[in-house]
Coordinates of C-alpha atoms in Angstrom, one line a residue:
Chain A
M1161 CA 42.1 -10.5 -44.8
T1162 CA 40.5 -7.4 -43.3
E1163 CA 37.1 -8.4 -42.8
T1164 CA 35.4 -7.5 -39.5
L1165 CA 33.4 -9.6 -37.3
K1166 CA 30.4 -7.4 -37.9
T1167 CA 30.8 -7.7 -41.5
V1168 CA 30.8 -11.6 -41.4
L1169 CA 27.8 -11.7 -39.2
D1170 CA 25.9 -9.1 -41.2
R1171 CA 26.7 -11.0 -44.4
E1172 CA 25.7 -14.4 -43.2
A1173 CA 22.5 -13.1 -41.7
S1174 CA 21.5 -11.5 -44.8
S1175 CA 22.2 -14.4 -47.0
V1176 CA 19.4 -16.6 -45.6
V1177 CA 15.8 -16.3 -46.5
F1178 CA 13.5 -17.5 -43.7
A1179 CA 10.0 -18.6 -44.0
P1180 CA 7.6 -16.2 -42.3
P1181 CA 6.4 -17.5 -39.0
D1182 CA 3.1 -19.5 -38.7
V1183 CA 1.1 -16.9 -36.7
D1184 CA -1.9 -19.4 -36.3
A1185 CA 0.6 -21.9 -34.9
I1186 CA 2.0 -19.4 -32.5
T1187 CA -1.2 -18.1 -31.2
G1188 CA -2.7 -21.7 -30.8
A1189 CA 0.4 -22.8 -29.0
G1190 CA 0.1 -19.7 -26.7
R1191 CA -3.5 -20.3 -26.1
R1192 CA -2.8 -23.9 -25.0
R1193 CA -0.2 -22.8 -22.7
V1194 CA -2.5 -20.0 -21.2
R1195 CA -5.5 -22.4 -21.0
R1196 CA -3.3 -25.1 -19.4
R1197 CA -2.5 -22.9 -16.6
R1198 CA -5.6 -21.2 -16.1
G1199 CA -7.8 -24.2 -16.8
A1200 CA -5.8 -26.1 -14.2
A1201 CA -5.7 -23.2 -11.9
A1202 CA -9.6 -22.6 -12.0
L1203 CA -10.1 -26.4 -11.5
A1204 CA -7.8 -26.5 -8.7
G1205 CA -9.6 -23.5 -7.3
V1206 CA -12.9 -25.5 -7.1
V1207 CA -11.5 -28.9 -6.0
A1208 CA -8.4 -28.2 -4.2
V1209 CA -8.6 -28.5 -0.4
A1210 CA -5.8 -27.0 1.5
L1211 CA -5.4 -27.9 5.1
V1212 CA -3.4 -25.9 7.5
G1213 CA -2.1 -27.6 10.6
A1214 CA -1.4 -25.5 13.7
A1215 CA -4.2 -24.9 15.9
A1216 CA -7.5 -26.5 16.7
V1217 CA -10.7 -24.8 15.7
E1218 CA -12.3 -23.5 18.9
M1219 CA -14.9 -21.2 17.5
G1220 CA -18.1 -22.8 18.5
G1221 CA -18.9 -24.9 15.6
R1222 CA -22.5 -25.9 15.1
G1223 CA -22.0 -29.7 15.3
G1224 CA -21.0 -32.3 12.8
D1225 CA -23.0 -33.8 9.8
G1226 CA -22.3 -37.4 10.9
R1227 CA -19.6 -37.9 8.3
E1228 CA -16.3 -39.5 9.4
T1229 CA -13.7 -36.7 9.6
V1230 CA -10.5 -36.2 11.2
V1231 CA -10.9 -33.4 13.9
A1232 CA -8.4 -31.1 14.9
S1233 CA -6.3 -32.1 17.8
G1234 CA -5.5 -28.7 19.3
D1235 CA -1.9 -29.4 20.1
G1236 CA -0.4 -28.4 16.8
S1237 CA 0.2 -32.0 15.6
G1238 CA -2.6 -32.2 13.1
A1239 CA -5.4 -30.3 11.5
A1240 CA -8.9 -30.6 10.4
V1241 CA -10.1 -30.8 6.9
S1242 CA -11.8 -27.5 5.9
W1243 CA -13.8 -26.3 3.0
A1244 CA -16.6 -23.9 2.4
V1245 CA -20.0 -24.0 0.6
G1246 CA -22.1 -20.8 0.4
S1247 CA -21.5 -18.9 3.6
T1248 CA -20.6 -21.9 5.6
I1249 CA -17.0 -23.1 6.5
H1250 CA -16.9 -26.7 7.3
V1251 CA -14.0 -27.6 9.7
G1252 CA -13.8 -31.3 10.3
G1253 CA -17.2 -32.2 11.7
D1254 CA -18.1 -28.6 12.7
T1255 CA -19.5 -25.9 10.7
I1256 CA -19.1 -22.0 11.1
E1257 CA -21.6 -19.6 9.6
V1258 CA -19.9 -16.6 8.4
G1259 CA -23.0 -14.7 7.3
H1260 CA -21.5 -13.8 3.9
P1261 CA -20.8 -15.7 0.8
V1262 CA -17.3 -17.4 0.9
R1263 CA -15.3 -16.8 -2.4
A1264 CA -12.0 -17.5 -0.9
Y1265 CA -10.6 -17.9 2.5
V1266 CA -7.4 -18.9 4.4
R1267 CA -6.8 -20.3 7.8
T1268 CA -4.5 -18.6 10.5
S1269 CA -3.6 -19.6 14.0
V1270 CA -6.6 -17.6 15.3
G1271 CA -9.3 -18.4 12.8
F1272 CA -10.2 -17.7 9.2
V1273 CA -10.0 -14.8 6.8
V1274 CA -12.7 -14.6 4.1
L1275 CA -13.2 -13.0 0.8
D1276 CA -16.8 -12.4 -0.3
G1277 CA -18.4 -11.9 -3.5
A1278 CA -18.2 -8.0 -3.1
D1279 CA -14.5 -8.2 -2.7
D1280 CA -14.7 -7.4 1.1
V1281 CA -12.6 -9.1 3.5
W1282 CA -13.8 -10.6 6.7
S1283 CA -12.0 -11.8 10.0
V1284 CA -13.6 -15.0 11.3
T1285 CA -12.6 -15.8 14.9
E1286 CA -14.3 -16.9 18.0
D1287 CA -14.9 -13.2 18.7
G1288 CA -17.1 -13.0 15.8
V1289 CA -17.1 -12.0 12.1
T1290 CA -15.6 -8.5 11.5
E1291 CA -15.0 -6.6 8.0
I1292 CA -11.4 -5.9 7.9
G1293 CA -10.9 -4.3 4.5
R1294 CA -11.4 -4.7 0.8
M1295 CA -9.5 -6.3 -1.9
T1296 CA -8.8 -4.6 -5.3
S1297 CA -11.4 -5.9 -8.0
P1298 CA -10.5 -8.9 -10.1
R1299 CA -9.5 -8.6 -13.6
P1300 CA -10.2 -11.3 -16.2
D1301 CA -6.6 -11.8 -17.2
N1302 CA -5.1 -12.0 -13.9
L1303 CA -6.2 -14.8 -11.5
D1304 CA -3.4 -14.1 -9.1
Q1305 CA -4.5 -10.7 -8.1
Q1306 CA -7.2 -11.8 -5.9
L1307 CA -5.3 -13.6 -3.3
L1308 CA -5.5 -13.8 0.4
A1309 CA -2.3 -14.5 2.0
S1310 CA -1.7 -15.9 5.7
D1311 CA 0.9 -18.0 7.4
P1312 CA -1.2 -20.9 9.2
G1313 CA 0.9 -20.8 12.2
G1314 CA 0.5 -17.1 12.7
S1315 CA -2.2 -14.4 13.1
L1316 CA -1.3 -12.2 10.1
T1317 CA -3.2 -12.0 6.9
G1318 CA -2.8 -9.8 3.9
W1319 CA -4.1 -8.8 0.5
V1320 CA -3.8 -6.0 -2.2
G1321 CA -6.3 -3.2 -1.9
E1322 CA -6.4 0.3 -3.3
D1323 CA -6.1 3.5 -1.8
R1324 CA -8.5 6.4 -2.2
S1325 CA -6.7 7.6 -5.5
G1326 CA -6.7 4.1 -7.0
D1327 CA -3.2 3.3 -6.3
L1328 CA -2.6 -0.4 -5.3
I1329 CA -1.5 -0.9 -1.6
V1330 CA -0.7 -4.1 0.3
E1331 CA -2.9 -4.3 3.5
T1332 CA -2.4 -6.5 6.4
Y1333 CA -4.5 -7.4 9.4
D1334 CA -3.4 -9.1 12.7
Q1335 CA -6.2 -11.2 14.0
E1336 CA -4.4 -11.4 17.4
T1337 CA -4.1 -7.7 18.1
G1338 CA -6.8 -6.3 15.6
E1339 CA -4.2 -4.0 14.1
S1340 CA -4.4 -3.1 10.4
R1341 CA -1.6 -1.8 8.4
S1342 CA -1.1 -0.5 4.7
F1343 CA 2.2 -0.6 2.7
P1344 CA 2.5 1.6 -0.5
V1345 CA 3.5 -0.2 -3.5
P1346 CA 5.3 2.8 -5.6
G1347 CA 4.3 2.8 -9.3
A1348 CA 1.6 0.0 -9.0
R1349 CA -1.8 1.0 -10.3
P1350 CA -4.4 -1.1 -11.9
P1351 CA -3.9 -2.7 -14.3
D1352 CA -0.4 -3.1 -13.2
D1353 CA 0.0 -5.8 -10.8
S1354 CA 1.0 -6.1 -7.2
V1355 CA 0.5 -9.4 -6.0
F1356 CA 0.6 -10.4 -2.4
F1357 CA 2.2 -13.9 -2.8
A1358 CA 2.9 -15.0 0.9
I1359 CA 3.4 -14.6 4.5
D1360 CA 6.1 -16.4 6.2
D1361 CA 6.0 -15.9 10.0
R1362 CA 5.7 -12.0 10.0
T1363 CA 7.4 -11.3 6.8
G1364 CA 5.2 -10.5 3.7
Y1365 CA 6.4 -11.2 0.1
W1366 CA 4.8 -9.4 -2.8
R1367 CA 5.4 -8.2 -6.4
T1368 CA 6.2 -4.6 -7.1
P1369 CA 6.8 -3.0 -10.5
T1370 CA 10.5 -3.8 -10.1
G1371 CA 10.7 -7.2 -8.5
I1372 CA 9.8 -9.1 -5.4
V1373 CA 10.2 -7.7 -2.1
A1374 CA 10.1 -9.1 1.6
V1375 CA 8.7 -6.7 4.0
D1376 CA 8.7 -7.1 7.8
L1377 CA 5.1 -6.5 8.7
D1378 CA 5.8 -5.2 12.0
T1379 CA 8.5 -2.6 11.3
G1380 CA 7.9 -2.1 7.4
R1381 CA 11.6 -2.8 6.8
E1382 CA 11.8 -3.7 3.1
R1383 CA 14.3 -6.2 1.4
Q1384 CA 14.5 -6.8 -2.3
V1385 CA 14.2 -10.4 -2.8
V1386 CA 15.0 -10.1 -6.6
R1387 CA 15.1 -7.3 -8.9
I1388 CA 13.4 -8.0 -12.4
P1389 CA 13.5 -6.3 -15.6
D1390 CA 10.2 -4.4 -16.3
D1391 CA 9.2 -6.8 -19.1
R1392 CA 9.9 -9.7 -17.1
V1393 CA 8.3 -9.0 -13.8
Y1394 CA 5.0 -10.6 -14.5
D1395 CA 6.7 -14.0 -15.3
F1396 CA 8.1 -14.2 -11.8
E1397 CA 5.8 -15.7 -9.3
V1398 CA 6.4 -16.7 -5.8
Y1399 CA 4.2 -19.8 -5.0
S1400 CA 5.0 -20.2 -1.2
V1401 CA 7.5 -19.1 1.5
E1402 CA 7.9 -21.3 4.6
N1403 CA 10.7 -21.2 7.2
G1404 CA 12.8 -18.8 5.0
V1405 CA 12.5 -21.2 2.0
I1406 CA 11.1 -19.6 -1.1
A1407 CA 9.4 -21.5 -3.9
F1408 CA 9.0 -19.7 -7.1
T1409 CA 9.1 -19.6 -11.0
P1410 CA 11.0 -17.0 -12.8
Q1411 CA 9.4 -18.0 -16.1
S1412 CA 5.7 -18.2 -16.1
D1413 CA 5.3 -21.7 -14.4
E1414 CA 7.8 -23.4 -16.8
V1415 CA 10.4 -24.1 -14.2
I1416 CA 9.8 -24.4 -10.4
L1417 CA 12.6 -23.8 -8.0
A1418 CA 12.9 -23.5 -4.3
G1419 CA 15.7 -22.6 -1.9
R1420 CA 16.7 -20.1 0.9
S1421 CA 17.6 -17.6 -1.9
V1422 CA 16.5 -17.1 -5.5
E1423 CA 20.2 -17.3 -6.6
G1424 CA 20.8 -20.3 -4.6
A1425 CA 17.5 -22.2 -5.3
R1426 CA 17.3 -25.7 -6.7
E1427 CA 15.4 -26.5 -9.8
L1428 CA 12.7 -29.0 -8.9
V1429 CA 10.3 -29.1 -11.8
D1430 CA 10.8 -28.3 -15.4
F1431 CA 7.8 -28.5 -17.7
R1432 CA 9.7 -27.5 -20.7
N1433 CA 10.6 -31.1 -20.9
R1434 CA 7.0 -32.1 -20.3
P1435 CA 5.2 -30.3 -23.2
S1436 CA 1.7 -31.7 -22.5
E1437 CA 1.7 -30.9 -18.8
G1438 CA 1.5 -27.8 -16.6
M1439 CA 1.4 -27.1 -12.9
T1440 CA -1.8 -26.4 -11.0
D1441 CA -2.3 -24.2 -8.1
P1442 CA -1.7 -24.4 -5.2
V1443 CA 2.1 -25.1 -5.0
R1444 CA 3.0 -25.3 -1.5
L1445 CA 6.0 -25.8 0.8
S1446 CA 5.8 -27.9 4.0
P1447 CA 6.1 -25.7 7.4
T1448 CA 9.8 -26.4 7.5
G1449 CA 10.4 -25.8 3.9
A1450 CA 11.6 -29.3 3.4
W1451 CA 8.9 -30.4 1.0
L1452 CA 7.2 -28.9 -2.1
S1453 CA 3.8 -30.2 -3.3
L1454 CA 2.0 -29.4 -6.5
G1455 CA -0.4 -30.6 -8.9
V1456 CA 0.4 -31.7 -12.4
A1457 CA -2.4 -31.4 -15.1
E1458 CA -2.1 -33.3 -18.3
V1459 CA -3.9 -31.4 -21.2
A1460 CA -5.2 -34.1 -23.6
T1461 CA -6.7 -31.8 -26.1
A1462 CA -6.8 -28.1 -26.8
T1463 CA -8.8 -27.0 -29.8
G1464 CA -10.6 -23.8 -30.4
E1465 CA -11.7 -22.4 -27.3
T1466 CA -12.0 -25.6 -25.5
S1467 CA -9.4 -27.6 -23.6
T1468 CA -9.5 -30.8 -21.7
I1469 CA -7.5 -31.7 -18.8
D1470 CA -7.3 -35.3 -18.6
R1471 CA -5.4 -36.0 -15.6
I1472 CA -4.1 -34.4 -12.4
T1473 CA -1.4 -36.0 -10.3
S1474 CA 0.0 -34.9 -7.0
E1475 CA 3.9 -34.5 -6.9
V1476 CA 6.0 -33.9 -3.9
Y1477 CA 9.7 -33.1 -4.1
D1478 CA 12.3 -33.2 -1.4
V1479 CA 13.6 -29.5 -1.7
A1480 CA 17.1 -30.5 -0.3
T1481 CA 17.9 -33.2 -2.9
G1482 CA 15.3 -32.5 -5.7
E1483 CA 14.1 -36.0 -5.6
R1484 CA 10.5 -36.6 -6.2
V1485 CA 8.5 -38.5 -3.6
P1486 CA 5.9 -40.9 -5.1
L1487 CA 2.5 -40.7 -3.4
D1488 CA 0.1 -43.4 -3.3
Q1489 CA -2.6 -42.1 -5.5
P1490 CA -5.4 -44.3 -6.3
A1491 CA -5.8 -45.6 -9.7
G1492 CA -8.0 -43.8 -12.2
S1493 CA -8.3 -40.8 -9.8
L1494 CA -7.4 -37.2 -10.1
A1495 CA -5.3 -36.0 -7.1
I1496 CA -4.6 -32.5 -6.3
P1497 CA -2.4 -31.5 -3.4
G1498 CA -3.5 -28.7 -1.1
V1499 CA -1.2 -27.4 1.7
W1500 CA 0.6 -29.1 4.4
L1501 CA -1.0 -30.4 7.7
D1502 CA 2.3 -30.7 9.5
D1503 CA 5.9 -31.1 8.6
D1504 CA 5.5 -34.3 6.7
T1505 CA 1.8 -34.5 5.8
V1506 CA 0.2 -33.2 2.8
Q1507 CA -3.5 -32.8 2.2
V1508 CA -4.6 -34.4 -1.2
L1509 CA -8.2 -34.2 -2.7
V1510 CA -8.8 -37.4 -4.8
I1511 CA -11.6 -37.4 -7.2
H1512 CA -13.2 -40.2 -9.2
G1513 CA -15.2 -39.0 -12.2
A1514 CA -15.0 -37.3 -15.6
I1515 CA -13.0 -34.1 -15.8
G1516 CA -13.0 -31.7 -18.7
P1517 CA -15.1 -28.6 -19.7
S1518 CA -17.8 -30.0 -17.6
L1519 CA -16.8 -31.9 -14.4
T1520 CA -18.7 -35.0 -13.3
V1521 CA -17.9 -36.2 -9.9
Q1522 CA -18.6 -39.8 -8.9
D1523 CA -17.1 -39.2 -5.4
A1524 CA -14.4 -37.2 -3.9
A1525 CA -12.4 -37.6 -0.7
L1526 CA -9.7 -35.6 1.3
H1527 CA -6.7 -37.8 1.8
M1528 CA -3.7 -37.3 4.0
C1529 CA -0.5 -38.3 2.4
T1530 CA 2.8 -38.7 4.5
V1531 CA 6.2 -38.2 3.2
P1532 CA 8.9 -39.8 2.5
S1533 CA 6.6 -42.9 2.7
G1534 CA 4.1 -41.6 0.3
S1535 CA 1.2 -43.6 2.1
C1536 CA -2.2 -42.0 2.2
V1537 CA -5.3 -42.4 4.2
V1538 CA -8.8 -41.0 3.8
A1539 CA -9.4 -38.0 6.0
A1540 CA -13.0 -37.0 4.9
D1541 CA -15.4 -38.4 2.5
L1542 CA -17.1 -35.6 0.4
G1543 CA -19.1 -38.1 -1.6
D1544 CA -20.7 -36.6 -4.8
V1545 CA -20.3 -33.2 -3.7
D1546 CA -21.1 -30.5 -6.2
L1547 CA -17.3 -29.4 -6.6
P1548 CA -17.9 -26.0 -8.4
S1549 CA -19.8 -24.9 -5.2
V1550 CA -17.0 -25.9 -3.0
V1551 CA -14.5 -23.2 -1.8
L1552 CA -11.1 -24.3 -0.5
P1553 CA -8.6 -22.6 1.6
D1554 CA -6.0 -21.7 -0.8
G1555 CA -6.9 -18.0 -0.5
R1556 CA -7.5 -17.5 -4.3
G1557 CA -10.4 -15.6 -5.4
Y1558 CA -11.3 -17.3 -8.5
P1559 CA -14.0 -15.6 -10.9
E1560 CA -17.4 -16.4 -10.2
Chain B
V1425 CA -11.2 -14.5 -21.2
V1426 CA -7.8 -13.2 -21.8
S1427 CA -7.4 -10.1 -24.0
R1428 CA -5.1 -11.0 -26.8
D1429 CA -5.4 -9.0 -30.0
T1430 CA -4.5 -11.5 -32.5
A1431 CA -4.5 -9.0 -35.4
A1432 CA -2.1 -6.7 -33.7
F1433 CA 0.0 -9.6 -32.7
A1434 CA 0.1 -10.9 -36.3
E1435 CA 1.2 -7.2 -37.4
F1436 CA 3.9 -7.4 -34.8
V1437 CA 5.1 -10.8 -35.9
S1438 CA 5.3 -9.6 -39.5
A1439 CA 7.2 -6.5 -38.7
S1440 CA 9.8 -7.9 -36.3
S1441 CA 10.2 -11.6 -37.7
P1442 CA 12.9 -10.8 -40.3
A1443 CA 15.3 -9.3 -37.7
L1444 CA 14.5 -11.9 -35.1
H1445 CA 15.2 -14.5 -37.5
R1446 CA 18.6 -13.1 -38.4
A1447 CA 19.7 -12.9 -34.9
A1448 CA 18.4 -16.2 -34.1
Y1449 CA 20.2 -17.8 -37.0
L1450 CA 23.6 -16.1 -35.9
M1451 CA 23.2 -17.6 -32.5
V1452 CA 22.3 -21.2 -33.5
G1453 CA 24.0 -21.4 -37.0
D1454 CA 21.1 -23.5 -38.5
V1455 CA 18.0 -22.1 -40.3
G1456 CA 15.4 -24.7 -39.2
L1457 CA 16.6 -24.2 -35.4
A1458 CA 16.6 -20.5 -35.8
Q1459 CA 12.9 -20.6 -37.2
D1460 CA 12.0 -23.0 -34.2
L1461 CA 13.6 -20.7 -31.9
V1462 CA 11.8 -17.6 -33.2
Q1463 CA 8.5 -19.6 -33.0
E1464 CA 9.1 -20.3 -29.4
A1465 CA 10.0 -16.9 -28.6
L1466 CA 6.9 -15.4 -30.2
T1467 CA 4.9 -18.0 -28.5
K1468 CA 6.2 -16.7 -25.2
T1469 CA 5.5 -13.3 -26.4
Y1470 CA 1.9 -14.0 -27.3
V1471 CA 1.3 -15.5 -23.9
A1472 CA 2.7 -12.4 -22.4
W1473 CA 0.9 -10.1 -24.8
P1474 CA -1.8 -8.7 -22.7
R1475 CA 0.7 -7.2 -20.3
L1476 CA 3.1 -6.0 -22.8
R1477 CA 0.6 -3.6 -24.5
D1478 CA 3.3 -1.4 -25.9
P1479 CA 4.8 -3.0 -29.1
S1480 CA 8.2 -1.8 -28.3
R1481 CA 7.9 -3.7 -25.1
A1482 CA 6.9 -6.8 -27.1
E1483 CA 9.9 -6.6 -29.4
A1484 CA 12.2 -6.2 -26.3
Y1485 CA 10.5 -9.3 -24.7
T1486 CA 10.9 -11.4 -27.8
R1487 CA 14.5 -10.3 -28.3
K1488 CA 15.3 -11.4 -24.8
A1489 CA 13.3 -14.5 -25.2
I1490 CA 15.5 -15.7 -28.1
P1491 CA 19.0 -15.9 -26.3
T1492 CA 17.5 -17.4 -23.0
T1493 CA 15.5 -20.0 -25.0
A1494 CA 18.5 -20.6 -27.1
I1495 CA 20.8 -21.1 -24.2
G1496 CA 18.2 -23.4 -22.5
W1497 CA 17.8 -25.5 -25.5
F1498 CA 21.6 -26.1 -25.9
R1499 CA 21.9 -26.7 -22.2
R1500 CA 19.2 -29.4 -22.2
K1501 CA 19.9 -30.9 -25.4
R1502 CA 23.9 -31.3 -25.5
G1503 CA 23.5 -32.7 -28.8
Y1504 CA 22.8 -29.2 -30.2
A1505 CA 26.2 -28.2 -28.8
E1506 CA 27.9 -30.0 -31.7
R1507 CA 27.0 -27.5 -34.4
P1508 CA 27.5 -28.2 -38.2
G1509 CA 31.3 -27.9 -38.9
A1510 CA 32.1 -28.6 -35.3
G1511 CA 35.2 -30.7 -34.7
P1512 CA 38.7 -29.9 -34.6
P1513 CA 39.7 -26.3 -34.9
P1514 CA 40.5 -25.4 -38.4
D1515 CA 44.3 -24.4 -39.1
T1516 CA 44.8 -20.8 -38.0
A1517 CA 45.7 -19.9 -41.5
G1518 CA 42.4 -21.0 -43.0
P1519 CA 41.8 -21.2 -46.7
G1520 CA 43.7 -19.1 -49.1
D1521 CA 42.6 -15.6 -49.9
A1522 CA 42.0 -16.4 -53.4
D1523 CA 39.1 -18.7 -52.7
G1524 CA 36.4 -16.1 -51.5
V1525 CA 33.5 -18.4 -51.3
E1526 CA 35.6 -21.0 -49.2
Q1527 CA 36.8 -18.2 -47.1
R1528 CA 33.4 -16.8 -46.4
T1529 CA 32.2 -20.1 -45.4
W1530 CA 35.3 -20.8 -43.2
L1531 CA 34.8 -17.3 -41.5
W1532 CA 31.2 -18.2 -40.8
E1533 CA 31.8 -21.5 -39.4
C1534 CA 34.5 -20.1 -36.7
P1535 CA 31.9 -18.5 -34.5
Q1536 CA 29.7 -21.5 -34.8
R1537 CA 32.3 -23.6 -33.0
L1538 CA 32.1 -21.4 -30.1
P1539 CA 30.0 -22.6 -26.9
V1540 CA 26.6 -21.4 -27.0
R1541 CA 27.1 -18.6 -24.3
Q1542 CA 30.1 -17.2 -26.0
R1543 CA 28.3 -17.2 -29.3
V1544 CA 25.2 -15.6 -28.1
A1545 CA 27.1 -13.0 -26.1
I1546 CA 29.2 -12.1 -29.3
V1547 CA 26.1 -11.9 -31.5
L1548 CA 24.2 -9.6 -29.0
R1549 CA 27.2 -7.4 -28.6
Y1550 CA 28.6 -7.2 -31.9
Y1551 CA 25.7 -7.9 -34.3
E1552 CA 22.9 -6.4 -32.3
D1553 CA 25.1 -3.6 -30.9
L1554 CA 24.0 -4.1 -27.4
S1555 CA 25.8 -2.6 -24.4
E1556 CA 27.3 -5.0 -21.8
A1557 CA 24.5 -4.2 -19.5
Q1558 CA 21.8 -4.7 -22.2
T1559 CA 23.5 -8.1 -23.2
A1560 CA 23.5 -9.3 -19.5
A1561 CA 19.9 -8.4 -19.3
A1562 CA 19.1 -10.4 -22.4
M1563 CA 21.1 -13.2 -21.4
G1564 CA 19.8 -13.3 -17.7
C1565 CA 23.3 -13.0 -16.3
A1566 CA 25.6 -10.7 -14.8
V1567 CA 27.5 -8.1 -16.8
G1568 CA 30.9 -9.7 -15.4
T1569 CA 29.6 -12.9 -17.0
V1570 CA 29.1 -11.1 -20.4
K1571 CA 32.5 -9.7 -20.1
S1572 CA 34.2 -13.1 -19.5
Q1573 CA 32.2 -14.8 -22.2
V1574 CA 33.0 -12.2 -24.8
A1575 CA 36.5 -12.1 -23.9
A1576 CA 37.0 -16.0 -24.2
G1577 CA 34.9 -16.0 -27.5
L1578 CA 37.1 -13.5 -29.0
D1579 CA 40.3 -15.0 -27.9
K1580 CA 39.0 -18.4 -29.4
L1581 CA 38.2 -16.5 -32.6
R1582 CA 41.6 -14.8 -32.7
A1583 CA 43.2 -18.2 -32.5
Q1584 CA 41.3 -19.5 -35.4
V1585 CA 41.1 -16.6 -37.8
G1586 CA 44.2 -14.8 -37.6
D1587 CA 44.1 -11.4 -39.0
L1588 CA 40.2 -11.2 -39.2
V1589 CA 39.6 -7.8 -37.5
L1590 CA 38.1 -8.5 -34.2
P1591 CA 36.9 -5.8 -31.8
E1592 CA 38.5 -5.0 -28.5
P1593 CA 35.9 -5.1 -25.8
D1594 CA 36.8 -1.7 -24.5
E1595 CA 36.7 -0.3 -28.2
S1596 CA 33.4 -1.7 -28.9
D1597 CA 32.0 -0.3 -25.6
E1598 CA 33.0 3.1 -26.7
A1599 CA 31.4 2.5 -30.2
V1600 CA 28.1 1.4 -28.5
A1601 CA 28.2 4.4 -26.3
R1602 CA 28.7 6.7 -29.2

């Protein structure tokens, strides 16, 4: 017997006739996956409320609207609900007039950072409203590109801009010092991506054409977090970095992991085993990196160009053990977690109403849910607010 | 509003699917499962289609999706690990040389008894003619892992098939390099 392994494999592979793939089934399944992610993301963009929990707002708000709200404590132990409508940011019972349409915003220890409808970036502090840069223009197939990053416990913010030659650059601004910096991203030009994912303390995390880097935003020293083959770099996404813990997906939102390194991370969520569900933004770690929150959307139908998200639930996981912590979500509601108020309290937006291509809201409220007990209390009642007009502080610049 | 050229994708599927099916079949040893595997890999490719742009990148993307998806399936569904014909290893001598059909069947079943990672590594190395580095990239693992998986797989095959001509890892590296 003198056959080679190669011969055996060649002969066997050639002996079988395969039916041609069903292109319609493939493209249909692909569209459902895309829509599940983007539909859920866009929905989360208009309804998710992220709360950030360090400092009180001391920027001369113009007074409350009479609703019962949780007001910032100012001692770092709590935070106020915030959301924006038009050019106004609502913070607990106070309002801040930015003077420019708020398309996306984030909170810092000093104030807020706002992206307007013309892609200009503004710093909003007690000293006033100052233009600090310009974000790269959005592209229809990339929701992630327009993303403001910040560490709520720090004064730095960042985004992806363009230099005069059109190359993508990462820009940062320190609201404490007023210092701006820019960092080159070699090889990244529109429409190639460079996404500024997160700031943890004073380290920025962004995508380059070769992987994910962590950059000391004071010294510029760069560390390669993970190197990724060219054709996979877009599948890898960093959701959140807190206290040195990184939450990410290596595979287009199918699997979510978290840990102190990419190599040593624990798998927390696997949507490959949950075919009718997908994650919704934002996916956020608690300030100590102990907990991970995300929304999970269930896609009920996806036909033609229309998909319907039937249900959204909040899920929280213990990063150390991988155990899921049940939250006390009201029956029949949609619940989308935002960011963390403190080490064990996550903000959740709870909606009663009909969800789908057109969203009908009967009432909406902001809840604060505590882990590991999972108990939730109402923090702010938004009533029958027109959710599509509401902007929430997750930093994402959703298309208008 | 995602830019996906369905006609171009359909053309890509038509051109690439025969080779993709063959590789998938060698990795999983089952026609239906191979077709499911290719379907899944092509779905992933379709999702990534707008950013792949170049058809050669699309084929590379799909070819990588097949082994990683296969390994993931086998890992999650341990039932798949028991391939058709799995069971006690056959006698080293195998069927007699006179019985050609039986011998070919037996030869084909031997690689199918290997653990999925070893099987995938061997298919990529000796059917797809990928280098160790390319195999590692396709499997999403280190080159050292490829070496150990291939070596372990070949050892098991040698124990089963006797004088079937199996490549030495170093020899085939040179062959690939040439």
